[in-house]
Every structure is written in structure tokens, then in C-alpha cells.
Amino acid sequence: MDRSALGRIFVFSIVAAGAGLLGANEAAALTSERSAIAASAPLAYPAAGLPARAASVSAAPDTLKPGARLPTARYWLFVANESSDLVSRVRFGPEGAALEDDIEVGIMPADLDGAHGVSVSPDGRHVYVSLAHGTPFGKLWSYRTADGVLTDSVTVGLFPATIGITPDGSLGFVVNFNLHGNPVPSSVSAVFLPEMVEVARIETCIKPHGSRVNHAGTLHYSVCAGDDHLVEISVERLEISRIVKLTPGSERVLAGPGEAAAPGGGADTPVCGPSWVVPSFDDRRVYVTCNRNGQVLELDAATLSVTRRFRTGKGPYNLAVSSDGRLLLATNKGDQSVSVFDLASGEELARVPTTRPITHGVVVSPDNRYAFVSNEAVGATRGTVDVIDLDSLEIVASTELHHQPGGIDLWRSEPLP
Amino acid sequence: MRTLTMTTFAILLAACSASTSQEPPAGALPDRPADTSSSAAEAPVPEATGTPDGRPGDPNPHIPGDMAASARVAEIRISPSPVVIARGEQTLVQGVLLDGSGTRVAGARWAVLVPNGLEVESIKDSVPDAYLFSGARPGRYEVPVSLPRVVGGAIEWNRIASFPVLVKDWPVARIDLEPMPYGAYAGSVFGLEARAITTRGTVHETAEVEWSSSDPEVVSVTRDGIATFRTSGDAVLTASAEGIDGSLAVRVQPNPVRSVELEASRSEVRTGDVVHLRTMVSGDANRRLTDVRVDYSISMVQGTPDGAEIFEDGTFVANAPGIYGVMATAGGRSATVILRAAPRDVRRPARLVGRGPVAHVTTSDLWVFEGRDGRDYAYTGTHAQGGGERMYAWDVTDPASPVLTDSVVVDARVVNDVKVSDDARWAVITREGASSRRNGIIVLDLADPAHPSVLAELTDSLTAGIHNVWINGDVVYAVNDGTSAMHIIDLANPAKPAHIGRWEVRPGEQDKTLHDVWARDGLAYLSYWDDGLIVLDVGAGLKGGTPRGPVFVSQYRYRTYQPEEYGNTHTAYRYGDYVFTGDEIFGCGDCVNGPRGYIHVIDVSDIENPMQVARYEVPEAGAHNIWVEDGLLYIAYYQGGLRVVDVSGELRGDLYRQGREVAWFQSTGSEGDAIVPNSPLAWGPQPHKGNVFVSDMNSGLWVVRIEPQTAPLAP
């Protein structure tokens, strides 16, 4: 499908709000937005009938914090703006952080298509974006990273969210979150990425979220926000291998989907409310956020028993583990911060406040020097990406994106001469 | 370069560049049982040396194979061929990969793409080059095949051909024949209807019913059931599918027709006026014949060729002025009437009265009303671009100068819909994209309509976001984006909205999308996307429904082609005997300059049997919200601007061609007063006190007056 056929017809520039449009009710609420608008250069989007390539977006880079150590590389990321239907390409380097460009996603300008999850293929050639809303099913879209051209898409389930990819890039696992539908078991879609074909839809649980494949490429993990489960899927067999109940006090490996669905197998009212799962760098541990009770659980990957608990801020949402196995990072969605843990000691090294509320996603650079954090913000206020120096554990740069930035993944990095 | 030859059963590869593909020969599959035991195409071929299937340590066995082997593949033979699967069964489909010399290639990577509705599982890790096809949903599918190649060190997959797959419905149990619609008289020609019924009692979705005659000299019949009654005599007509027959004994009588007379309800009309023709067919002794097939045609035109339509039921409507001879034929005899169509002449000038430009955020729906203070107000919502977190309140008492009096800011990124209660005491706005992901509805207190304030919110069970609402007395019908159900909310006390019920089509099934709801006079009209228009009794007394307890009345599903097939029933509005529904189609093949979709006019005079009778389609634009009042249909037609259409009288045919368009106004903002200048994107219309208010997504609020014309409209 050619992007020019998508029918998006907007051509607009965001300009400072006219003073005549402000009423008494909103004066205070608009202050932040007007500041945000004033701080940004006008944005341009492609016109109907014009080449589909999104016009280059220029925004003043947010310079590196004075005194911060200089990056030794330049990094590029993709971030999904769920309420703008744009996927932003963000650059960070010695000059700071900047929004470089946007890819338009979705086909319904009169509705929010809801770009939610973002994952870059292991070879860096494609970025996959989950579009949460459809009529009614969502889609997984594939774009070329080099030029932002849409290459293919596939329909999956209701409200597809997080995307996990096998190390060889052949299979993508998309959790069909079904966040707002009836509370019935949903599924994980396994998509053959080279051809964007759904090869299996594995029913798992209520509100599956988080999606990661271990580094060996043998196991996939997701969690169930609606019934306190961790689900392990065999990548080879494309079926559930184990289910763990995560409700505090009742943690155990269940006999299988039968016990998970039986009374007592799940949680009528989730206590943990897991939202994310990530394996450790050596695949020996698995970390799960308990979004509802402010914890991260560490599980032994072999036995899937809980080995440690980390107290976080309010509403831990996403996780990242540094590739050297040193740090664990958790975004605290409910209190606008990121918890950074030393995995050896279990100590929370810092709780880093972020620049905007509703802290969402986090990814660590391959050299383990930086963490990149997306912040959704509220309403018309634009969200941001913050860059945390993992040495100083403070934000050293930040840049403003669009509305509700959430899913985030690192595309590539280049060492500086 | 690879050799390109064609056989019936093999997929042959064109020169394998990313830009080339070779489509297989088209053609329907024979309707015969699946053959999974062997393949006519699978001739023995010598085995060539190749890389073993799968690579040691390959972390993903689902795409086993070797790239070098793939590069040698010149032909893929699919076995069995054709692929025919019985519903509920599985069939193993295997590819035989050959190189240019016809030698079998082992270990190559290749893949099939799975069309929607088909279920396919790769079993290549256990059976080389094999897929397991499941017959879940009956239908005919075209399955593309892809091969990989290495480009710049990376793998690219190219679609190189496709093969047909038929998933057959359950076995045919019986053939149901419809009674003949007319008498079997020599000289008559008309169609016969038959349906294959499955062993599960459902209408067969894939069987092709074929007709035959025991005596074609008496009555011949085409395979698809067009019967020609030739001469007196007896014959048996048989409809067959999958070896099951249904028969109809026919005795053809001599042609009894002696005369045909034709009358028109009117002979002097305007374009768009519907004329009913009455045909009287008589036999011997002037005996009236009522079962003789009558064919109508336009036999003579003075004016625009193709300027009129005649329908099978004898209804005539002119699209262009002219003189038309309309002929009725029965039993070889005919009669003609002359009809004169004058221009409809309903054009009226549209004049811009006032504007409320919104240039920093996209605008959504609007509602215009007289407030409790006696002044007039327009409320407009805001959409995502620029941050759709508020509803604007405009004082439009002087429509030439809308004054923004205030706005309401909520935690949302789209305030899609705005509705005001009949007594103008409260309003409901909808939320989508709330930061808490708990959207729902907001109830506004309109005690001071210039400065509405938040009175209450309801988010429980409405977290997904509410796209549209409709107020029916003290009940609010809300369209839930997550459940695709209509949620029913009691606002007898607007400060305490409470759930009192919900209604959804096909409960328990997920593949449905509710988009809008509209209600009046005890009937609710739900725009249910691919499920079409659904009518509910919410107090009309038809089915015992109440505002709090809807009861299903009827459903009308239709498809629009742009050029792909769409349902996309987006909005509905009842006026007189008609419901006007609109499509909303984005991303289609024809959507070069934006959306498509048009207005379907559905006759609901028999509310339990709705039927489309007319359409209004602006070429190269897409319909959005509508309003009908005093014989005028107001359409916010996205990039087509505001359209006003004369829908007075009876409606039939193509309203656009009939000259029924009264006015057209492009809500085009300019640089500085529109978020998108020079690009109309009309969202919603509403007439109010002699003016038409229009919200335009790209430019805000517009006030337009449709000026009188010198000639009156039709009575």
C-alpha cells in the first residue's frame, strides 16, 4: 500500500493560539500549551496528492544540560505519539535532543488511529507500529526506517499494543490489549514480519500487555493486566508453555490455561495489575511491573518463582534492563518519574523526575550510557522524550514531541569521531 | 533470467526483481470436493542437491530454508490443485519448488500470505514446504506466494504469484425454490430464484446453483436462471448444486395478452420527480391479466441521452430535462407514454453570514440552540490536531458576528461530539484520548450558557472513549468505542448520570463497530459500520421497546465500492419515510484527495423492511454528518463543503444527477484563520433560525444563509 493512498488530507501549521479564543474557564489550563506552542517552530504535514514522504520537521534542539558529560555517540529513536498519529524520529547527541522528523500513521484523520507500540527490527531496517483503534480490529504497520515509507500492514486483534520481536527479526508478537472491551480473554498475535502475515493468534488472558522475546529467541513473555498473570509462550510451538499467577501471596506457576481460567486461577480484581515484562540480559531472570501496587517483581526464568521485589514509585509501567546487567529502570506512570535500580544490590539508586507527567516508555542505549524516556503529558500539552545519563542519573536533555508519546524504541547509534 | 512458462497448476516466477510479479491465470475453481491425496500437477521430479531444510541453530524454525536455494527457484507447483477445503476441515498444501531445468529444489525459503478470512499454519518444520489450510470461513480466496532474495545484505520478500483457494460451505442439504413471480406464458422472459441450503440450515455461501430445463423447446433457462417461455407445453425446471436438485414443474400457457395500456401518474414533471406508471394488460374479452411480466424501457429521448431512469417496478425519474417516451411491453404487445421533464430549478445562492475561525486546533461537531437566557449559542468540539481538549461556546445571537464567550477544558485529546438537552439545561460532551485512559462523557450545566460548567462525568464502563451520543429526553445513548455497544445512561438527574442498560448487535462477537446513534419518535437509528443501519424501538410501540429497554426492529446492510467494498455506515437521520445514511471511507483506492462515501436514501415506510431507493453522491468527496429539515438535506461533505439538497416529495434514483442540489458552500479558510488554509473539511451542519451553521475541521465555525430564489420550491 502506498502511503499516498491513505487519504490523509491535512496540511497545517500550528500557530500560536489566537487570544480571542481564550475563555475564562481555560486561561490557566492553556498557559502550558501556549508556552509549548510558542516554543516550537511551525510543523508541516504532507498535502494531499503530494509525495507521501512527511515533510521534514524542524524544531530547535534542546541542548545538552550544561556540565553534562558529552555523548560519545549519536543516537536515533522512534517514538509513537498516540493522540497525534505520528511516529517521531528523535536524535540525541552532543548538540542535545531533537525531533528530527515524523512519520504519519493511520488512515482515519477524523478518528484517532492510536499509534501505541513501536519496535525496530533487529537489523534496523523496519520500524513496526501498532495502531490500537480500527473498525474494530487494530493493525500492525511496517515502515522503512530509512525513509519512513509504509511497506505493509496486517490486521491483528482488538487494541494491539506492545510488540516483541525475535532476535532474527522473523516473528513479531503483538499483544491484543483490548483495554476497553468486554473483560474476556484476549490474545497475542504472532506475525511473520517479512511478509506481515499473522501466523498464530494465541489466546492468553484478560488485557495482555507488555511483549518481549528472550535473547535466545526461544520464549516470549507477556502479562495480563486484567487477571494478574505472566504468560510464557514457546516461540517454536507458538503456544503457551507456562502461566504464573502474580497476585501477592498467591504467586505460583499454574497447571495451565485450564487452571488459569478456573476460579482462583486469576484475580477477580487484579492486585498486581502487571503492565510490562522484560527478560534479564542473560535470560536467567524476568522482571514484571506490578502497576497497581508499586512493585517490580523479579522471577527466576527457570522456575518462574518470585525471587525479589523492588518498591517503585506510583504506577510502574514499562521496564528496561541495561545490556550489562547492571541497571533496571521502571517508568512510574503515576508520579512522573523513573526508578533506577542497581540489580546487584537491589537498591533504588535514584528516582528521576521527568519533564512531563504520565511517564510511559523507557529504552536503554546499547552502550548503557543513556536511558530515553517518553512522557505522555495531559490533554493538549505535548509530551516529551527525556534523556537520562545513567552515570549521573539525571536528565541531561529533553525534547518536545506531539500528543501522548508512548511506545519508544532505539533505532541506531553512531560513534562520534 | 528465469524461464517463464505457464501451466495450469504451477506458479512460475518472472525475473525475480523486486518490481516484477507474475499473476497466475484468472479463473474460478471447479466446485468439486477437495483432493488432498495427490496432485495432478505433482509430476515426479529429480531431487537436486540443496541445503537441508532449516539451519543449525536457527532460532526460528517457522521460516526454515536457505537463501541460495530460494534464488534457484524458477517454478512453484502447488499441490493439491485446485486447493479446495471443506468448511471445518483442514487440508495440507505443499509446494514443489523447481529450478529452471525442472529439477526439484529442496530447502528453499518461501512463504504464503494469508488473506483475511483464511487460516493457514506453516508446518514446514515437520513437513517440507507444507502449510496447513483450515476451512474456517467459506469463500473464494487468492493466496499470494512470496520468495526472498538478498538485497544489500538484507532479505527482501517479493510477491511473485498467487493461487486460488476455495473454502466450501457445509454440504448442500436441499435447494429452496422461490415461487415463479409471473405466469408461465409463451413469450415471457424473467428470472427464477433458488438458494442452496446447507446441512446446518444456513444459506450456502459458496455453492453455485445451476438451472436446467427438461425441455428447452418449451422453456429454456440459462445456468443462472433466466427463463424463456417459448411455446405451450410442459417442462421441469431444475436447480442443482453439489448433486442436490430442486425441481419446478411448469406448464407453459399460450400468450394470453391482447392489449397493453399505459398510464403515468404525471406527464409534466421536473427532474427528480418520481412518476409511477400503471400498466393494464388485458386478454380475451378485455379480461385483466395481473400475472404477466411487464418490461419497461425508455424508447425515445429528446434531450440528454441517458437522461432518465426507469425501474423494474414501473417508476420513472428524469435526471435531465427532456422529452421521454416510456414503453411498457408484455406478451409481445406494448404501449408508450410521453413524459416531459423540465429543469428542477431549485438552485439558491449561499451567502456567508459570519465566521468563528478556529486556527490552532481542528474542530469537530457542533450544536446550535437557544439558551435559557434567550440568546443563541453554538458549541463546537475540538479534534486531535492541535490538542482536542476543549469545547468552545459561541454566542451567535448575531450570526454575522459569532462571539467566543468561553470554553470548557477537559482531560481529553478529542471532544468529538456535543449535544444539548431539549430544555437547554444541560449538555453532554464526549471524550477520547484522556490521559487517565478513562474517557466517558462529561455533563455540562448550562445555567449560564455563555459559560457552561462541568456538572458531572461518567467514566465507568465507558473508559474506551465515547465517539458520539444522542439525547432522547432524559436518556443519553452513548457509542462506546471499546465495546461497540450503545450504552444507555439515565440523566433524569444530570448531576448523577447512571447506567441503565446497553444494546449491541451480535452480542458476544467482537467484529463490529458502532459509530453513531440518532433517535426520534420512539425509534433509534444506529449506524453500525459493516452491520449497516439498525433500527430499534425505544418507545414507538412497535415491539414493546422503551427508551431504557430498546427492542430490535430491523436492519439494512449495504456495501459501497470505492473501488474496494466497504460498509462504513457512519451516520443516520430520519426524515419522513426515509432514513438518510452516510458512509465515511478513508484510505480507499479512490481516496486520492481525501475521503469518499455518499448518502444512501433508505425507504422505511415499511419499518421492518427497509430498502434503499436513492442516493446522493458528490463525485470525489466524502460525506460526513447530516441534518434534514423542511425538505432540505444538509450535508457536511468533508472536502466537498456544505451541500444542501432538495429532498421534498418522493425520492428515487440518483439525486445528484436530478438537479436536486439547492446550494453548495465551500467552508474554505485562509492563511491565518484556519489550521489548514485553502482546504475545506466540513464536519457537521445544523440549520437554526434561518441560517445554516457548519463546523469545519480545518477552519472552525461558519454561518451560511441559503437565500431565497425567485421560483418556489416544489410543494
PDB file of C-alpha atoms in Angstrom, chain A residues 1 4-18 20-26 29-30 33 37 48-49 82-85 107-112 116 123 125-126 133-137 151-152 155 158-159 166-168 170-171 178-182 184-185 192 194-195 197-199 216-218 235-238 317 333 358 360 376-381 403-404, chain B residues 58-63 111-114 116 120-121 125 146 151 154 156-159 357-360 362 383-387 389-390 392 394 404-409 411-414 416 432-435 437 439 451-453 463-464 467 480 482-484 502 504 510-513 515 529-530 584 586-588 591-595 624 638 675-677 679 681 683 697-698:
ATOM      1  CA  MET A   1       0.000   0.000   0.000  1.00  0.00           C
ATOM      2  CA  SER A   4      -0.258   8.450  -0.809  1.00  0.00           C
ATOM      3  CA  ALA A   5      -3.347   6.290  -0.958  1.00  0.00           C
ATOM      4  CA  LEU A   6      -4.049   6.692   2.693  1.00  0.00           C
ATOM      5  CA  GLY A   7      -6.213   9.673   2.147  1.00  0.00           C
ATOM      6  CA  ARG A   8      -4.827  11.922   4.824  1.00  0.00           C
ATOM      7  CA  ILE A   9      -5.573  15.370   3.685  1.00  0.00           C
ATOM      8  CA  PHE A  10      -4.378  17.669   6.347  1.00  0.00           C
ATOM      9  CA  VAL A  11      -1.960  20.407   5.621  1.00  0.00           C
ATOM     10  CA  PHE A  12      -1.483  22.570   8.605  1.00  0.00           C
ATOM     11  CA  SER A  13       0.803  24.628  10.623  1.00  0.00           C
ATOM     12  CA  ILE A  14       0.356  25.011  14.309  1.00  0.00           C
ATOM     13  CA  VAL A  15       0.474  28.654  15.168  1.00  0.00           C
ATOM     14  CA  ALA A  16       0.169  30.466  18.418  1.00  0.00           C
ATOM     15  CA  ALA A  17      -3.387  30.346  19.707  1.00  0.00           C
ATOM     16  CA  GLY A  18      -5.383  33.448  18.975  1.00  0.00           C
ATOM     17  CA  GLY A  20      -9.659  35.764  21.057  1.00  0.00           C
ATOM     18  CA  LEU A  21     -10.215  32.037  21.520  1.00  0.00           C
ATOM     19  CA  LEU A  22      -9.495  32.001  25.203  1.00  0.00           C
ATOM     20  CA  GLY A  23     -12.289  31.910  27.710  1.00  0.00           C
ATOM     21  CA  ALA A  24     -12.336  32.330  31.452  1.00  0.00           C
ATOM     22  CA  ASN A  25     -12.539  28.623  32.134  1.00  0.00           C
ATOM     23  CA  GLU A  26      -9.373  27.785  30.326  1.00  0.00           C
ATOM     24  CA  ALA A  29      -5.110  25.376  31.606  1.00  0.00           C
ATOM     25  CA  LEU A  30      -3.907  26.892  28.387  1.00  0.00           C
ATOM     26  CA  GLU A  33       0.045  24.699  25.976  1.00  0.00           C
ATOM     27  CA  ILE A  37       3.312  26.101  21.036  1.00  0.00           C
ATOM     28  CA  ALA A  48      -2.999  15.618  -0.398  1.00  0.00           C
ATOM     29  CA  GLY A  49      -1.653  14.368  -3.641  1.00  0.00           C
ATOM     30  CA  GLU A  82      -0.751   8.003  20.299  1.00  0.00           C
ATOM     31  CA  SER A  83      -3.035  11.017  20.076  1.00  0.00           C
ATOM     32  CA  SER A  84      -1.337  12.621  17.080  1.00  0.00           C
ATOM     33  CA  ASP A  85      -0.968   9.503  14.939  1.00  0.00           C
ATOM     34  CA  ILE A 107      -5.873   6.229   7.759  1.00  0.00           C
ATOM     35  CA  MET A 108      -8.664   7.936   9.708  1.00  0.00           C
ATOM     36  CA  PRO A 109      -7.959  11.641  10.142  1.00  0.00           C
ATOM     37  CA  ALA A 110     -11.409  12.056  11.649  1.00  0.00           C
ATOM     38  CA  ASP A 111     -10.622   9.499  14.347  1.00  0.00           C
ATOM     39  CA  LEU A 112      -7.605   8.629  16.396  1.00  0.00           C
ATOM     40  CA  HIS A 116       0.702   2.851  20.583  1.00  0.00           C
ATOM     41  CA  ASP A 123      18.561  -5.199  11.531  1.00  0.00           C
ATOM     42  CA  ARG A 125      15.598  -1.633   8.506  1.00  0.00           C
ATOM     43  CA  HIS A 126      11.989  -1.508   9.665  1.00  0.00           C
ATOM     44  CA  HIS A 133      -8.039   1.520  17.014  1.00  0.00           C
ATOM     45  CA  GLY A 134      -9.792   0.141  13.985  1.00  0.00           C
ATOM     46  CA  THR A 135     -13.233  -0.897  12.883  1.00  0.00           C
ATOM     47  CA  PRO A 136     -12.880  -2.650  15.227  1.00  0.00           C
ATOM     48  CA  PHE A 137      -9.568  -4.504  14.939  1.00  0.00           C
ATOM     49  CA  THR A 151       5.792  -1.165   3.399  1.00  0.00           C
ATOM     50  CA  ASP A 152       2.951  -3.337   4.667  1.00  0.00           C
ATOM     51  CA  THR A 155      -4.792  -6.735  10.879  1.00  0.00           C
ATOM     52  CA  LEU A 158      -8.514  -5.508  19.498  1.00  0.00           C
ATOM     53  CA  PHE A 159      -6.257  -2.677  20.693  1.00  0.00           C
ATOM     54  CA  THR A 166      12.592 -12.443  17.865  1.00  0.00           C
ATOM     55  CA  PRO A 167      16.340 -11.809  17.575  1.00  0.00           C
ATOM     56  CA  ASP A 168      16.351 -12.894  13.932  1.00  0.00           C
ATOM     57  CA  SER A 170      11.265 -13.050  11.686  1.00  0.00           C
ATOM     58  CA  LEU A 171       8.452 -13.070  14.217  1.00  0.00           C
ATOM     59  CA  ASN A 178      -8.359  -4.988  24.322  1.00  0.00           C
ATOM     60  CA  LEU A 179      -8.074  -2.373  27.016  1.00  0.00           C
ATOM     61  CA  HIS A 180     -11.613  -1.095  26.790  1.00  0.00           C
ATOM     62  CA  GLY A 181     -13.579  -4.052  25.513  1.00  0.00           C
ATOM     63  CA  ASN A 182     -15.512  -6.620  27.416  1.00  0.00           C
ATOM     64  CA  VAL A 184     -12.860 -11.546  28.216  1.00  0.00           C
ATOM     65  CA  PRO A 185      -9.617 -13.353  27.398  1.00  0.00           C
ATOM     66  CA  PHE A 192       5.687 -13.322  10.332  1.00  0.00           C
ATOM     67  CA  PRO A 194       8.958 -10.329   6.444  1.00  0.00           C
ATOM     68  CA  GLU A 195       5.530 -10.802   4.929  1.00  0.00           C
ATOM     69  CA  VAL A 197       1.285 -12.332   7.986  1.00  0.00           C
ATOM     70  CA  GLU A 198      -0.370 -13.313  11.239  1.00  0.00           C
ATOM     71  CA  VAL A 199       0.661 -16.939  11.650  1.00  0.00           C
ATOM     72  CA  ALA A 216      17.808 -16.773  22.890  1.00  0.00           C
ATOM     73  CA  GLY A 217      14.686 -16.310  20.821  1.00  0.00           C
ATOM     74  CA  THR A 218      13.002 -19.280  22.427  1.00  0.00           C
ATOM     75  CA  VAL A 235       8.346 -19.410  20.186  1.00  0.00           C
ATOM     76  CA  GLU A 236       8.898 -22.729  18.499  1.00  0.00           C
ATOM     77  CA  ARG A 237       5.441 -24.115  19.161  1.00  0.00           C
ATOM     78  CA  LEU A 238       3.588 -20.814  19.258  1.00  0.00           C
ATOM     79  CA  TYR A 317       4.500   0.876  33.791  1.00  0.00           C
ATOM     80  CA  LYS A 333       3.413   6.475  35.260  1.00  0.00           C
ATOM     81  CA  ILE A 358       2.270  10.222  32.576  1.00  0.00           C
ATOM     82  CA  HIS A 360       5.391   5.884  29.748  1.00  0.00           C
ATOM     83  CA  GLU A 376       2.628  11.355  27.565  1.00  0.00           C
ATOM     84  CA  ALA A 377       1.590  14.616  29.298  1.00  0.00           C
ATOM     85  CA  VAL A 378      -2.092  15.587  29.610  1.00  0.00           C
ATOM     86  CA  GLY A 379      -4.631  16.911  27.125  1.00  0.00           C
ATOM     87  CA  ALA A 380      -3.294  19.379  24.594  1.00  0.00           C
ATOM     88  CA  THR A 381       0.046  19.665  26.310  1.00  0.00           C
ATOM     89  CA  HIS A 403       0.421  14.415  21.812  1.00  0.00           C
ATOM     90  CA  GLN A 404       0.738  11.399  24.065  1.00  0.00           C
TER      91      GLN A 404
ATOM     92  CA  ASP B  58      18.180 -21.151  13.532  1.00  0.00           C
ATOM     93  CA  PRO B  59      16.234 -19.588  16.395  1.00  0.00           C
ATOM     94  CA  ASN B  60      13.070 -19.594  14.416  1.00  0.00           C
ATOM     95  CA  PRO B  61      12.002 -22.732  12.662  1.00  0.00           C
ATOM     96  CA  HIS B  62       8.972 -21.101  11.111  1.00  0.00           C
ATOM     97  CA  ILE B  63      10.918 -19.828   8.155  1.00  0.00           C
ATOM     98  CA  ALA B 111       6.022 -18.113   2.090  1.00  0.00           C
ATOM     99  CA  VAL B 112       2.331 -17.647   1.512  1.00  0.00           C
ATOM    100  CA  LEU B 113       0.350 -14.607   2.537  1.00  0.00           C
ATOM    101  CA  VAL B 114      -2.905 -15.237   4.266  1.00  0.00           C
ATOM    102  CA  ASN B 116      -8.418 -12.162   5.757  1.00  0.00           C
ATOM    103  CA  VAL B 120      -3.107 -21.035   7.450  1.00  0.00           C
ATOM    104  CA  GLU B 121      -0.433 -22.596   9.605  1.00  0.00           C
ATOM    105  CA  ASP B 125       9.338 -27.732  10.342  1.00  0.00           C
ATOM    106  CA  SER B 146       6.500 -14.871  -1.887  1.00  0.00           C
ATOM    107  CA  VAL B 151      19.450  -7.149  -1.355  1.00  0.00           C
ATOM    108  CA  ALA B 154      19.306  -7.936   3.861  1.00  0.00           C
ATOM    109  CA  GLU B 156      13.584  -8.765   0.909  1.00  0.00           C
ATOM    110  CA  TRP B 157      10.454 -10.739   0.183  1.00  0.00           C
ATOM    111  CA  ASN B 158       8.743 -10.381  -3.153  1.00  0.00           C
ATOM    112  CA  ARG B 159       5.265 -11.468  -4.032  1.00  0.00           C
ATOM    113  CA  PRO B 357     -12.488  30.882  12.938  1.00  0.00           C
ATOM    114  CA  VAL B 358     -10.513  28.313  14.874  1.00  0.00           C
ATOM    115  CA  ALA B 359      -6.956  28.240  13.633  1.00  0.00           C
ATOM    116  CA  HIS B 360      -4.908  26.415  16.222  1.00  0.00           C
ATOM    117  CA  THR B 362      -9.068  21.059  14.460  1.00  0.00           C
ATOM    118  CA  HIS B 383     -10.215  17.287  17.491  1.00  0.00           C
ATOM    119  CA  ALA B 384      -6.744  15.843  17.902  1.00  0.00           C
ATOM    120  CA  GLN B 385      -4.566  18.045  15.741  1.00  0.00           C
ATOM    121  CA  GLY B 386      -3.558  20.919  17.938  1.00  0.00           C
ATOM    122  CA  GLY B 387      -4.924  19.188  21.019  1.00  0.00           C
ATOM    123  CA  GLU B 389      -9.201  19.062  24.911  1.00  0.00           C
ATOM    124  CA  ARG B 390     -11.990  21.614  24.893  1.00  0.00           C
ATOM    125  CA  TYR B 392     -15.938  26.208  22.636  1.00  0.00           C
ATOM    126  CA  TRP B 394     -20.038  30.874  20.910  1.00  0.00           C
ATOM    127  CA  LEU B 404     -16.471  33.278  21.621  1.00  0.00           C
ATOM    128  CA  THR B 405     -17.712  33.551  25.177  1.00  0.00           C
ATOM    129  CA  ASP B 406     -15.863  30.732  26.881  1.00  0.00           C
ATOM    130  CA  SER B 407     -14.689  27.188  26.609  1.00  0.00           C
ATOM    131  CA  VAL B 408     -14.601  24.077  28.734  1.00  0.00           C
ATOM    132  CA  VAL B 409     -11.290  22.286  29.120  1.00  0.00           C
ATOM    133  CA  ASP B 411      -8.758  15.816  30.135  1.00  0.00           C
ATOM    134  CA  ALA B 412      -9.081  14.629  26.550  1.00  0.00           C
ATOM    135  CA  ARG B 413      -7.426  14.817  23.186  1.00  0.00           C
ATOM    136  CA  VAL B 414     -10.647  14.664  21.197  1.00  0.00           C
ATOM    137  CA  ASN B 416     -15.769  14.554  19.238  1.00  0.00           C
ATOM    138  CA  GLU B 432     -11.378  10.377  23.740  1.00  0.00           C
ATOM    139  CA  GLY B 433      -7.657  10.237  24.493  1.00  0.00           C
ATOM    140  CA  ALA B 434      -7.885  11.099  28.186  1.00  0.00           C
ATOM    141  CA  SER B 435      -4.543  10.904  29.952  1.00  0.00           C
ATOM    142  CA  ARG B 437      -7.469   6.399  29.790  1.00  0.00           C
ATOM    143  CA  ASN B 439     -12.782   8.795  28.929  1.00  0.00           C
ATOM    144  CA  HIS B 451     -20.167  29.998  30.365  1.00  0.00           C
ATOM    145  CA  PRO B 452     -21.028  26.298  30.608  1.00  0.00           C
ATOM    146  CA  SER B 453     -19.501  24.453  33.519  1.00  0.00           C
ATOM    147  CA  THR B 463     -13.284   4.118  29.570  1.00  0.00           C
ATOM    148  CA  ALA B 464     -12.572   3.439  25.911  1.00  0.00           C
ATOM    149  CA  HIS B 467     -17.411   8.793  19.914  1.00  0.00           C
ATOM    150  CA  ASN B 480     -18.779   3.044  23.295  1.00  0.00           C
ATOM    151  CA  GLY B 482     -14.412  -0.251  23.256  1.00  0.00           C
ATOM    152  CA  THR B 483     -17.457  -2.492  23.369  1.00  0.00           C
ATOM    153  CA  SER B 484     -19.100  -1.273  20.141  1.00  0.00           C
ATOM    154  CA  ARG B 502     -26.913  -1.340  26.845  1.00  0.00           C
ATOM    155  CA  GLU B 504     -25.442  -4.313  20.859  1.00  0.00           C
ATOM    156  CA  GLN B 510     -16.164  -8.734  18.566  1.00  0.00           C
ATOM    157  CA  ASP B 511     -16.037  -7.913  14.865  1.00  0.00           C
ATOM    158  CA  LYS B 512     -18.415  -4.960  14.907  1.00  0.00           C
ATOM    159  CA  THR B 513     -18.154  -1.202  15.101  1.00  0.00           C
ATOM    160  CA  HIS B 515     -20.277   4.681  15.111  1.00  0.00           C
ATOM    161  CA  TRP B 529     -20.482   0.366  10.184  1.00  0.00           C
ATOM    162  CA  ASP B 530     -20.306  -3.003   8.390  1.00  0.00           C
ATOM    163  CA  GLU B 584     -17.242   7.501   5.834  1.00  0.00           C
ATOM    164  CA  PHE B 586     -10.792   6.840   4.286  1.00  0.00           C
ATOM    165  CA  GLY B 587      -7.792   5.117   2.775  1.00  0.00           C
ATOM    166  CA  CYS B 588      -9.605   3.683  -0.231  1.00  0.00           C
ATOM    167  CA  CYS B 591      -9.274   8.410  -1.908  1.00  0.00           C
ATOM    168  CA  VAL B 592      -6.652  10.400  -3.763  1.00  0.00           C
ATOM    169  CA  ASN B 593      -7.720  13.762  -2.374  1.00  0.00           C
ATOM    170  CA  GLY B 594      -9.330  12.584   0.838  1.00  0.00           C
ATOM    171  CA  PRO B 595     -12.350  10.604   1.956  1.00  0.00           C
ATOM    172  CA  HIS B 624     -19.909  13.268   6.858  1.00  0.00           C
ATOM    173  CA  TYR B 638     -15.834  16.988   4.038  1.00  0.00           C
ATOM    174  CA  ILE B 675      -5.438  25.352  10.858  1.00  0.00           C
ATOM    175  CA  VAL B 676      -5.402  24.143   7.259  1.00  0.00           C
ATOM    176  CA  PRO B 677      -5.919  27.053   4.867  1.00  0.00           C
ATOM    177  CA  SER B 679      -8.839  23.230   2.250  1.00  0.00           C
ATOM    178  CA  LEU B 681     -13.257  19.796   5.523  1.00  0.00           C
ATOM    179  CA  TRP B 683     -17.746  18.179   9.636  1.00  0.00           C
ATOM    180  CA  MET B 697     -12.494  20.571  10.820  1.00  0.00           C
ATOM    181  CA  ASN B 698      -9.851  22.790   9.297  1.00  0.00           C
TER     182      ASN B 698
END
